PDB file of C-alpha atoms in Angstrom:
ATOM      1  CA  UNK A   1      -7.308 -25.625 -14.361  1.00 75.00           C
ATOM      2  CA  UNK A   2      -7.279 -28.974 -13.168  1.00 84.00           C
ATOM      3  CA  UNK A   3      -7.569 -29.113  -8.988  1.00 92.00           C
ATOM      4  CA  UNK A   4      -8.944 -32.052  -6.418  1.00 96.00           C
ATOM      5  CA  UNK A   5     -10.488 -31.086  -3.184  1.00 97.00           C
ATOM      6  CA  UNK A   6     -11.065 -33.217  -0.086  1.00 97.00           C
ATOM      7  CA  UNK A   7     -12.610 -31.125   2.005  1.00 95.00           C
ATOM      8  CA  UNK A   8     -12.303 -33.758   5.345  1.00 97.00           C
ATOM      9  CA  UNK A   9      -8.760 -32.587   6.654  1.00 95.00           C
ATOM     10  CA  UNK A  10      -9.072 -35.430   9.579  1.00 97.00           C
ATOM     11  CA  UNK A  11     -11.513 -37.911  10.943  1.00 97.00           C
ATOM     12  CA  UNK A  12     -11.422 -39.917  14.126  1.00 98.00           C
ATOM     13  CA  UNK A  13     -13.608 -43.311  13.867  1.00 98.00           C
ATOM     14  CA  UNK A  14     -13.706 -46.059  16.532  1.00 98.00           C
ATOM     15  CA  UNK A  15     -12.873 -49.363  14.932  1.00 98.00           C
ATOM     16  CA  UNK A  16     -15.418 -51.037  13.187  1.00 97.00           C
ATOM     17  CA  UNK A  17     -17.371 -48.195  12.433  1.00 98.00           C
ATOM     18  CA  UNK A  18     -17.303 -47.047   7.855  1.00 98.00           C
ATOM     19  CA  UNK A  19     -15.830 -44.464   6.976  1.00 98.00           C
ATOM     20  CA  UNK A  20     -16.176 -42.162   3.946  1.00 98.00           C
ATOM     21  CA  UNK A  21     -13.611 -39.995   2.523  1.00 98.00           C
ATOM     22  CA  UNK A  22     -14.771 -37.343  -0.005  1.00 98.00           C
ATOM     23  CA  UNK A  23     -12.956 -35.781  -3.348  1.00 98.00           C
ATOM     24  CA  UNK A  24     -14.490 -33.615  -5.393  1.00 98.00           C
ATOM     25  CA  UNK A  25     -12.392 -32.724  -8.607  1.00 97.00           C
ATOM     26  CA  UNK A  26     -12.417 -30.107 -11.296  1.00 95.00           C
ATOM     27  CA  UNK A  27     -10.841 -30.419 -14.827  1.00 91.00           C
ATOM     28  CA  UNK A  28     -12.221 -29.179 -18.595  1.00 88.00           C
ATOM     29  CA  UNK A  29     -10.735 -32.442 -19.631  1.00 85.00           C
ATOM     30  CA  UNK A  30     -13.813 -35.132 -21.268  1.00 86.00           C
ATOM     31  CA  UNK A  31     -11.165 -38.181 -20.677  1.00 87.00           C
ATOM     32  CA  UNK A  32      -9.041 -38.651 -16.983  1.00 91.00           C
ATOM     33  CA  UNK A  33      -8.131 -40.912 -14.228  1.00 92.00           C
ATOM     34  CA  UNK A  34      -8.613 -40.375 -11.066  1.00 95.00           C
ATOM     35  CA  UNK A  35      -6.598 -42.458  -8.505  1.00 96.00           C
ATOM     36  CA  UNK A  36      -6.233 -43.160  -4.501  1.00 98.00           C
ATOM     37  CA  UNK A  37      -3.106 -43.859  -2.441  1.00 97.00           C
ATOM     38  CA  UNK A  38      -2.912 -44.344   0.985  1.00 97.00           C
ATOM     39  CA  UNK A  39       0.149 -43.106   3.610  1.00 96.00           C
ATOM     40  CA  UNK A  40       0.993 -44.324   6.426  1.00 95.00           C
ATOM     41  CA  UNK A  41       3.176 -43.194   9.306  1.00 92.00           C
ATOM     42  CA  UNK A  42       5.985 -44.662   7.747  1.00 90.00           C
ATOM     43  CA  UNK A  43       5.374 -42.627   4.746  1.00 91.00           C
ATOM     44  CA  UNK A  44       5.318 -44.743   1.381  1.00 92.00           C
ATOM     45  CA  UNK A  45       2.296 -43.642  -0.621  1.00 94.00           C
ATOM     46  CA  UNK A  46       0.827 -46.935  -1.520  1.00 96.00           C
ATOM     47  CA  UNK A  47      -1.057 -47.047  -4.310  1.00 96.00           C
ATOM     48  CA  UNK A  48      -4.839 -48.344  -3.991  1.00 97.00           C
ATOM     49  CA  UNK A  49      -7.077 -47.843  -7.518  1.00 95.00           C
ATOM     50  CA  UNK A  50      -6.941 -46.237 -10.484  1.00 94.00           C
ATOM     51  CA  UNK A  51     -10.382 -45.119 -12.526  1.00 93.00           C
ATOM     52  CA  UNK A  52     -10.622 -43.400 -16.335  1.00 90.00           C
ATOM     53  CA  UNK A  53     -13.530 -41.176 -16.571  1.00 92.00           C
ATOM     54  CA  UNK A  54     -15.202 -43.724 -18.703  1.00 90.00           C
ATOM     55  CA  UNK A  55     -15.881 -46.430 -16.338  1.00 87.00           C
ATOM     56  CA  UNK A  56     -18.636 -45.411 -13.399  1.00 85.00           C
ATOM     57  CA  UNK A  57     -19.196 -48.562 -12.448  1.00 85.00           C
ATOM     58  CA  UNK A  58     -18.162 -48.824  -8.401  1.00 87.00           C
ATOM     59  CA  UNK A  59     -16.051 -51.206  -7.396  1.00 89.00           C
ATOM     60  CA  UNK A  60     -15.447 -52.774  -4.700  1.00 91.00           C
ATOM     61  CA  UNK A  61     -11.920 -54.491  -3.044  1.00 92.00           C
ATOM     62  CA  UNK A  62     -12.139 -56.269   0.267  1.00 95.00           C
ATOM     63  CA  UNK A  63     -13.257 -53.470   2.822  1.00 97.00           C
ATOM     64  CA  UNK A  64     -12.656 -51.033   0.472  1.00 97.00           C
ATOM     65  CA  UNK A  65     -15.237 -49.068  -1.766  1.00 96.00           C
ATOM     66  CA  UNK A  66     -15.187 -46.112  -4.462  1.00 96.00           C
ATOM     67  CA  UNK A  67     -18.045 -44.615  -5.900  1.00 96.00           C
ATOM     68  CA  UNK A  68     -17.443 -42.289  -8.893  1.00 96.00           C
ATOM     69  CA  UNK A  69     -19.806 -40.000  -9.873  1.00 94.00           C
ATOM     70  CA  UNK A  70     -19.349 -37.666 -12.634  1.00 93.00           C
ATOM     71  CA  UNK A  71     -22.575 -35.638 -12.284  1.00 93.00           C
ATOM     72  CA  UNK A  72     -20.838 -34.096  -9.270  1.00 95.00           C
ATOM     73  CA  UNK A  73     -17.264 -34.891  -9.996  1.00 96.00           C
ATOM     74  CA  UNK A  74     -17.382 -36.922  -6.923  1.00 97.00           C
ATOM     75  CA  UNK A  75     -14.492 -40.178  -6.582  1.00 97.00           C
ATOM     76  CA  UNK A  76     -15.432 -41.111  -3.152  1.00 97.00           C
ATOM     77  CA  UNK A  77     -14.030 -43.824  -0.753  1.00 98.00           C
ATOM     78  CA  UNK A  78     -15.493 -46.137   2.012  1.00 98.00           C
ATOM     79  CA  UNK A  79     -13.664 -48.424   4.284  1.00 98.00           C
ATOM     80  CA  UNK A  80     -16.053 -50.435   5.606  1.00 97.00           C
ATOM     81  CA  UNK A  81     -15.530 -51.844   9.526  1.00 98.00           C
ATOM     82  CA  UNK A  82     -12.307 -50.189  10.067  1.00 98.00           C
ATOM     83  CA  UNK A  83      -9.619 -51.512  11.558  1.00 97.00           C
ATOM     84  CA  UNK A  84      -6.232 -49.727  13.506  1.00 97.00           C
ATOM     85  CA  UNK A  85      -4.065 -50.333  10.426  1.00 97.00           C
ATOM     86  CA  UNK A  86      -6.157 -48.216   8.016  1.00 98.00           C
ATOM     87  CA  UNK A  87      -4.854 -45.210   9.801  1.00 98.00           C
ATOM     88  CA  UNK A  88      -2.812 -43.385   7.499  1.00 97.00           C
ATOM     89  CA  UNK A  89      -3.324 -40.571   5.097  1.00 97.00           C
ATOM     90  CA  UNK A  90      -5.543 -40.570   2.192  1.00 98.00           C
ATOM     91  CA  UNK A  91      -4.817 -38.747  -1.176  1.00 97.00           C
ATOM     92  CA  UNK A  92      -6.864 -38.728  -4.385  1.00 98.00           C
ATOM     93  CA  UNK A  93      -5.093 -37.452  -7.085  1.00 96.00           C
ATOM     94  CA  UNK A  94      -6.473 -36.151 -10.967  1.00 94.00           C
ATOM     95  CA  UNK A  95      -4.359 -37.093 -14.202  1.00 90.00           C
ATOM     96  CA  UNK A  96      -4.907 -35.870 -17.746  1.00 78.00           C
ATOM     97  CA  UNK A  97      -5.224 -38.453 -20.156  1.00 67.00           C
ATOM     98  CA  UNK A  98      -4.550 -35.973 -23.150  1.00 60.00           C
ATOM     99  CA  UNK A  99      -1.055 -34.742 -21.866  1.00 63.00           C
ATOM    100  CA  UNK A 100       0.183 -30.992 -22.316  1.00 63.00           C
ATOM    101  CA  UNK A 101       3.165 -32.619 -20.365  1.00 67.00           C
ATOM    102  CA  UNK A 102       5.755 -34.697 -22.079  1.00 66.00           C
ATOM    103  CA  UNK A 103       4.887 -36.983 -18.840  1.00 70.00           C
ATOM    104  CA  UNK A 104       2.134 -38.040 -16.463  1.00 71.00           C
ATOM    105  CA  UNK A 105       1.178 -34.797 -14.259  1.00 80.00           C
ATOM    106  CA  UNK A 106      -0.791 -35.919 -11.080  1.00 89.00           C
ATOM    107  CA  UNK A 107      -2.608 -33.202  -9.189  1.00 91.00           C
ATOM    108  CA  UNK A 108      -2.755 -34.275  -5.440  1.00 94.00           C
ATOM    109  CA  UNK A 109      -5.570 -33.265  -3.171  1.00 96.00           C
ATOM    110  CA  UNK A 110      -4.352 -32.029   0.297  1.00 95.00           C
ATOM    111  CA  UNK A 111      -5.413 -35.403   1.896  1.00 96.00           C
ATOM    112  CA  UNK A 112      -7.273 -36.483   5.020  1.00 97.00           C
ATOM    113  CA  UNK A 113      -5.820 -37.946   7.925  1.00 97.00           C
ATOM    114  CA  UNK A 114      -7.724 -40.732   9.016  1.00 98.00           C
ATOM    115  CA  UNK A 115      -7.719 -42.191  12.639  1.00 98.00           C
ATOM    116  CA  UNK A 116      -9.019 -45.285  13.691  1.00 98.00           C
ATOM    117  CA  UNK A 117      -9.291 -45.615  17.465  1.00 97.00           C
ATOM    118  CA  UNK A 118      -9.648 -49.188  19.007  1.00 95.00           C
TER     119      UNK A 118
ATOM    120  CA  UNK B   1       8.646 -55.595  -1.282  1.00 53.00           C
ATOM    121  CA  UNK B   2       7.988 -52.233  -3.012  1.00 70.00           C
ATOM    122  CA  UNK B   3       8.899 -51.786  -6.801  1.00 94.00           C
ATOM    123  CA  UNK B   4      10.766 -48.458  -5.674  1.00 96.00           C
ATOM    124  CA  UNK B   5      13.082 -48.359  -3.412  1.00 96.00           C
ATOM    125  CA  UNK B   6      15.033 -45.375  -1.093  1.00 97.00           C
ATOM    126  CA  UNK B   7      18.510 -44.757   0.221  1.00 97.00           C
ATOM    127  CA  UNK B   8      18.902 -43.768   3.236  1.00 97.00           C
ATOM    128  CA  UNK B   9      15.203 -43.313   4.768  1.00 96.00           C
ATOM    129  CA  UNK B  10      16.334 -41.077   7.404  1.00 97.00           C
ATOM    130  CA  UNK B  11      19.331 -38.606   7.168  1.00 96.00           C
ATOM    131  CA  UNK B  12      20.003 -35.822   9.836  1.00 96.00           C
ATOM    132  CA  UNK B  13      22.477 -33.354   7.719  1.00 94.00           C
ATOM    133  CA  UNK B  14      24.179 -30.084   8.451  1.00 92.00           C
ATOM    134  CA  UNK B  15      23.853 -26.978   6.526  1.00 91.00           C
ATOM    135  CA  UNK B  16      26.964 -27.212   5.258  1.00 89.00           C
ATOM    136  CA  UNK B  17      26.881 -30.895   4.615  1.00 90.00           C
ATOM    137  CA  UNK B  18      26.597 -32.164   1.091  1.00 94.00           C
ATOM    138  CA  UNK B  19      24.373 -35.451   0.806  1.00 96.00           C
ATOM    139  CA  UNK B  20      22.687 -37.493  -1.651  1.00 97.00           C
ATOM    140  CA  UNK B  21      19.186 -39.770  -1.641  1.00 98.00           C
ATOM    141  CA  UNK B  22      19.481 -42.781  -3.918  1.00 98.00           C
ATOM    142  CA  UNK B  23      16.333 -44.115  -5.554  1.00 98.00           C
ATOM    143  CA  UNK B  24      15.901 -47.424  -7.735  1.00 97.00           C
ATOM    144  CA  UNK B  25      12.975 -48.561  -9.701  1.00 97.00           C
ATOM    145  CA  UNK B  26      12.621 -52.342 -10.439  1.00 95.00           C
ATOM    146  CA  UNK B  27       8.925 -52.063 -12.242  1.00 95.00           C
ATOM    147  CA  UNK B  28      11.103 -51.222 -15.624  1.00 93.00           C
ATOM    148  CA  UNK B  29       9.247 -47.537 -16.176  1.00 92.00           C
ATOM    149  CA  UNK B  30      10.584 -44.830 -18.621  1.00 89.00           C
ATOM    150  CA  UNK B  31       9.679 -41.856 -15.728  1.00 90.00           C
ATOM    151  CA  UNK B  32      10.915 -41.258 -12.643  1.00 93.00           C
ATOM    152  CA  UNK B  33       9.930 -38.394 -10.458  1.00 94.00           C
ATOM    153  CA  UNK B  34      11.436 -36.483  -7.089  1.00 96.00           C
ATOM    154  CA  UNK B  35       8.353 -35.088  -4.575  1.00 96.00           C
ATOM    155  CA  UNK B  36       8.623 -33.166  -1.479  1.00 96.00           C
ATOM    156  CA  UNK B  37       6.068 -33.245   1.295  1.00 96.00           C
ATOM    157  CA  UNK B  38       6.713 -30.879   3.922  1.00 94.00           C
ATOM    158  CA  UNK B  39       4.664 -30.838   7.261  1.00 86.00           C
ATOM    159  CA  UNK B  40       1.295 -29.615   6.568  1.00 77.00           C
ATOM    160  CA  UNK B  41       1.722 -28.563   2.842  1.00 84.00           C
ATOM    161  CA  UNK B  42       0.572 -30.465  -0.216  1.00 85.00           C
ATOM    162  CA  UNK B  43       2.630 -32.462  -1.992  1.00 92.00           C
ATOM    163  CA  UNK B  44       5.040 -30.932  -4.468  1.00 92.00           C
ATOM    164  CA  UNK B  45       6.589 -32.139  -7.637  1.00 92.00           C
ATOM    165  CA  UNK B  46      10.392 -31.296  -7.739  1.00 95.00           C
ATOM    166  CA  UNK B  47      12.044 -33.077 -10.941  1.00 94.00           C
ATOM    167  CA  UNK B  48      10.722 -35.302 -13.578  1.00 92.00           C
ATOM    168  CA  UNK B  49      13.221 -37.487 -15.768  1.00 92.00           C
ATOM    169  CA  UNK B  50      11.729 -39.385 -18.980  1.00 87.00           C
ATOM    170  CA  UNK B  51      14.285 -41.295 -20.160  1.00 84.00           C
ATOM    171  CA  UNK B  52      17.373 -39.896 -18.103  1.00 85.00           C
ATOM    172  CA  UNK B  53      16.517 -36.525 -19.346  1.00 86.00           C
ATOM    173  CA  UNK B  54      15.200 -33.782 -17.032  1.00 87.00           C
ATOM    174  CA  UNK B  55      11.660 -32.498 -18.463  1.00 83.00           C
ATOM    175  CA  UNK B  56      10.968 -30.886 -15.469  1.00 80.00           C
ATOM    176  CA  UNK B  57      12.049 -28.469 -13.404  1.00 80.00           C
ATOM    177  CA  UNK B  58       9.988 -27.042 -10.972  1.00 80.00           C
ATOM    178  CA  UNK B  59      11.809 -23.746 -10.128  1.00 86.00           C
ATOM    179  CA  UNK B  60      13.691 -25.514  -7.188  1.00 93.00           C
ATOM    180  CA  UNK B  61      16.694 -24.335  -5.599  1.00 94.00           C
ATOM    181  CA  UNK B  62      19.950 -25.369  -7.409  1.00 93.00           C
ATOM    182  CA  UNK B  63      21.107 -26.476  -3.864  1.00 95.00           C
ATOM    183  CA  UNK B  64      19.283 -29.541  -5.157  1.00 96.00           C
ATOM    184  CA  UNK B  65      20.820 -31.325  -7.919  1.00 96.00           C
ATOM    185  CA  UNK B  66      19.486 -34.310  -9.671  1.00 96.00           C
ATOM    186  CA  UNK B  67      20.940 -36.970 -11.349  1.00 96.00           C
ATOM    187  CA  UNK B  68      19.377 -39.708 -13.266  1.00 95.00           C
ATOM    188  CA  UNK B  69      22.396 -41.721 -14.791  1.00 95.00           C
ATOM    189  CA  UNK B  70      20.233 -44.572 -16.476  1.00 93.00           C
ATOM    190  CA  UNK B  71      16.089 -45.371 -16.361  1.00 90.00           C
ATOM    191  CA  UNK B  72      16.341 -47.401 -12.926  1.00 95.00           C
ATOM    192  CA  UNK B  73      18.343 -44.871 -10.660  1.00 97.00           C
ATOM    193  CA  UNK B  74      17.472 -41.495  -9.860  1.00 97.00           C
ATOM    194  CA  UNK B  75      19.595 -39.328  -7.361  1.00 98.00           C
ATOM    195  CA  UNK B  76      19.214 -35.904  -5.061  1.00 98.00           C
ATOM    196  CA  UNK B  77      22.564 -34.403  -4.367  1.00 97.00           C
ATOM    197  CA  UNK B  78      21.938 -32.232  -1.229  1.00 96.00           C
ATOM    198  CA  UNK B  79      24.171 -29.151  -0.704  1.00 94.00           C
ATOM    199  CA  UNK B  80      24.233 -26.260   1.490  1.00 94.00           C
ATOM    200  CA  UNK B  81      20.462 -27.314   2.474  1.00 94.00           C
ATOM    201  CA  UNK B  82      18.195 -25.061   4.991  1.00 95.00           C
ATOM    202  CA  UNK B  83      16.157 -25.853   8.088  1.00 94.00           C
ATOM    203  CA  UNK B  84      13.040 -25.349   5.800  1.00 94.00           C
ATOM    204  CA  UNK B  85      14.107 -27.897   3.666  1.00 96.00           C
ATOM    205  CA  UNK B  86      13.095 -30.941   6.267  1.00 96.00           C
ATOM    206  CA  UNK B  87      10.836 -32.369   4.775  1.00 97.00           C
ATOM    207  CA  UNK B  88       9.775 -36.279   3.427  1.00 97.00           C
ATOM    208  CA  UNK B  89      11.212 -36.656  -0.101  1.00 98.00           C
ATOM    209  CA  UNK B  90       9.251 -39.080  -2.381  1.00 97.00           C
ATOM    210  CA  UNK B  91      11.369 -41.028  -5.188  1.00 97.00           C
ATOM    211  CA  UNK B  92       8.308 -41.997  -7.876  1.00 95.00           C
ATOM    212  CA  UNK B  93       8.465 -43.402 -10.918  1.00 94.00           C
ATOM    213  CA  UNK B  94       5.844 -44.355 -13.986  1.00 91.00           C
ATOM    214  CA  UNK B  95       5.512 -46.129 -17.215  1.00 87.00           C
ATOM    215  CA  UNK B  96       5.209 -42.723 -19.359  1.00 71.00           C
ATOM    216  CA  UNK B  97       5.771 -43.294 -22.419  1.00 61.00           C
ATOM    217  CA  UNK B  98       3.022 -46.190 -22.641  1.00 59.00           C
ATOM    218  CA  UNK B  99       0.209 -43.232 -22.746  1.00 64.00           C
ATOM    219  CA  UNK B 100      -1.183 -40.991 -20.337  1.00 72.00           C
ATOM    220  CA  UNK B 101      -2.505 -42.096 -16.989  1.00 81.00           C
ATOM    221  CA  UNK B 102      -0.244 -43.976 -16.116  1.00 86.00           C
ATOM    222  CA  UNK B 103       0.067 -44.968 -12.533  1.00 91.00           C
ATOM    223  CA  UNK B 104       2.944 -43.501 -10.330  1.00 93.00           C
ATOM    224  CA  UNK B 105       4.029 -45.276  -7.844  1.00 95.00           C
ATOM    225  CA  UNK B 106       6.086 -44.453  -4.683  1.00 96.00           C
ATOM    226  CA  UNK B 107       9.019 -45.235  -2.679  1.00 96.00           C
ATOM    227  CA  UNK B 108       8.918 -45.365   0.816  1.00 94.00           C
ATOM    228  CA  UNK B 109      10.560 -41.708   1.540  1.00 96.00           C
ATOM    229  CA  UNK B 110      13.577 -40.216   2.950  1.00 97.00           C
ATOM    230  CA  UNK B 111      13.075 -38.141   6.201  1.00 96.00           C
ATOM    231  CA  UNK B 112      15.482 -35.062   5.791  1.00 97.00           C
ATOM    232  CA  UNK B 113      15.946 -33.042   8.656  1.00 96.00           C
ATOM    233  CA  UNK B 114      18.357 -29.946   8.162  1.00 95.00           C
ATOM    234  CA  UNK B 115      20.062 -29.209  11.535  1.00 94.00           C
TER     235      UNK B 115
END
């Protein structure tokens, strides 16, 4: 069965500080994306990156960081010097690539609320 | 200016009321999708429509109906709703039929609160 975990339920950073926010994923699947959207107060989940299982390279947009490791089934993401408006609520979500599902079934982790105090 | 947009983003209803959240897409996907995100629960998937026809059904209570009259325009017809059912509800939508992984992107939410 196909689940994502991120274990960090909420973290308080002062601003400028980096911040790290875990996923760990599980799925028998050899071929997947993994993908992060952010939420904030107002609620849209805004869509941030999506990564198949075949590309491990990091990247790297702005402030933002993901390292995907597949040794540990890791998709990772760092916000470097945060700022106020990166408060919001972080979800990284799992999809099949080889659908049982006549569409695109996301698993969502729980998220982690992030809060970054001036 | 998102790609999906919602109708209204906050509604205060009755339990007797009847109501109904509009959604749009303007990104010219084949899927759309209907999520609920109640306080301190995980994200759950209520409907999925692949072009206009309902392929999912997550055993949700027939006191929500969904419409999806053509690929851009999804609907929630509210009706005889409970206090439990306050929640955030997510309109979605995706390219589908292009593969799978496709990315699913999100409207900005309609606050429901049943009174």
């Amino acid at each position: 069965a196909q689940k994502v975990t991120q274990a960090q339920t909420e973290i308080s950073v002062v601003e400028k500080e980096d911040v790290t926010l875990d996923c760990v994923y599980e799925t028998r699947d050899t071929t997947y994306y993994l993908f992060w959207y952010k939420q904030p107060p107002s609620g849209e989940l805004v869509f941030l990156i999506r990564r198949n299982s075949f590309d491990e390279q990091n990247e790297i947009s702005g402030r933002y960081s993901w390292n995907f490791q597949k040794s540990t089934s890791s998709f990772n993401f760092t916000i470097t010097a945060s700022q106020v408006v990166d408060s919001a609520v972080y979800f990284c979500a799992l999809s099949e690539a080889l659908r049982k599902t006549s569409y695109d079934k996301v698993i969502f982790g729980p998220g982690t609320s992030l809060s970054v105090i001036p | 200016e998102t790609g999906v947009t919602q109708t209204p983003r906050h509604l205060v209803m009755g339990m007797t009321n009847k109501k109904s959240l509009k959604c749009e897409q303007h990104l010219g996907h084949n899927a759309m999708y209907w999520y609920k995100q109640s306080a301190k629960k995980p994200l759950e998937l209520m409907f999925v429509y692949s072009l206009e026809e309902r392929v999912e059904n997550n055993s949700v209570p027939s006191r929500f109906s969904p419409e999806c009259p053509n690929s851009s325009h999804l609907f929630l017809h509210l009706h005889t709703l409970q206090p439990e059912d306050s929640a955030l509800y997510l309109c979605a939508s995706s390219q589908d039929l292009q593969g799978a992984g496709n990315t699913i992107y999100f409207g900005e939410g309609s606050w429901l609160t049943v009174v």
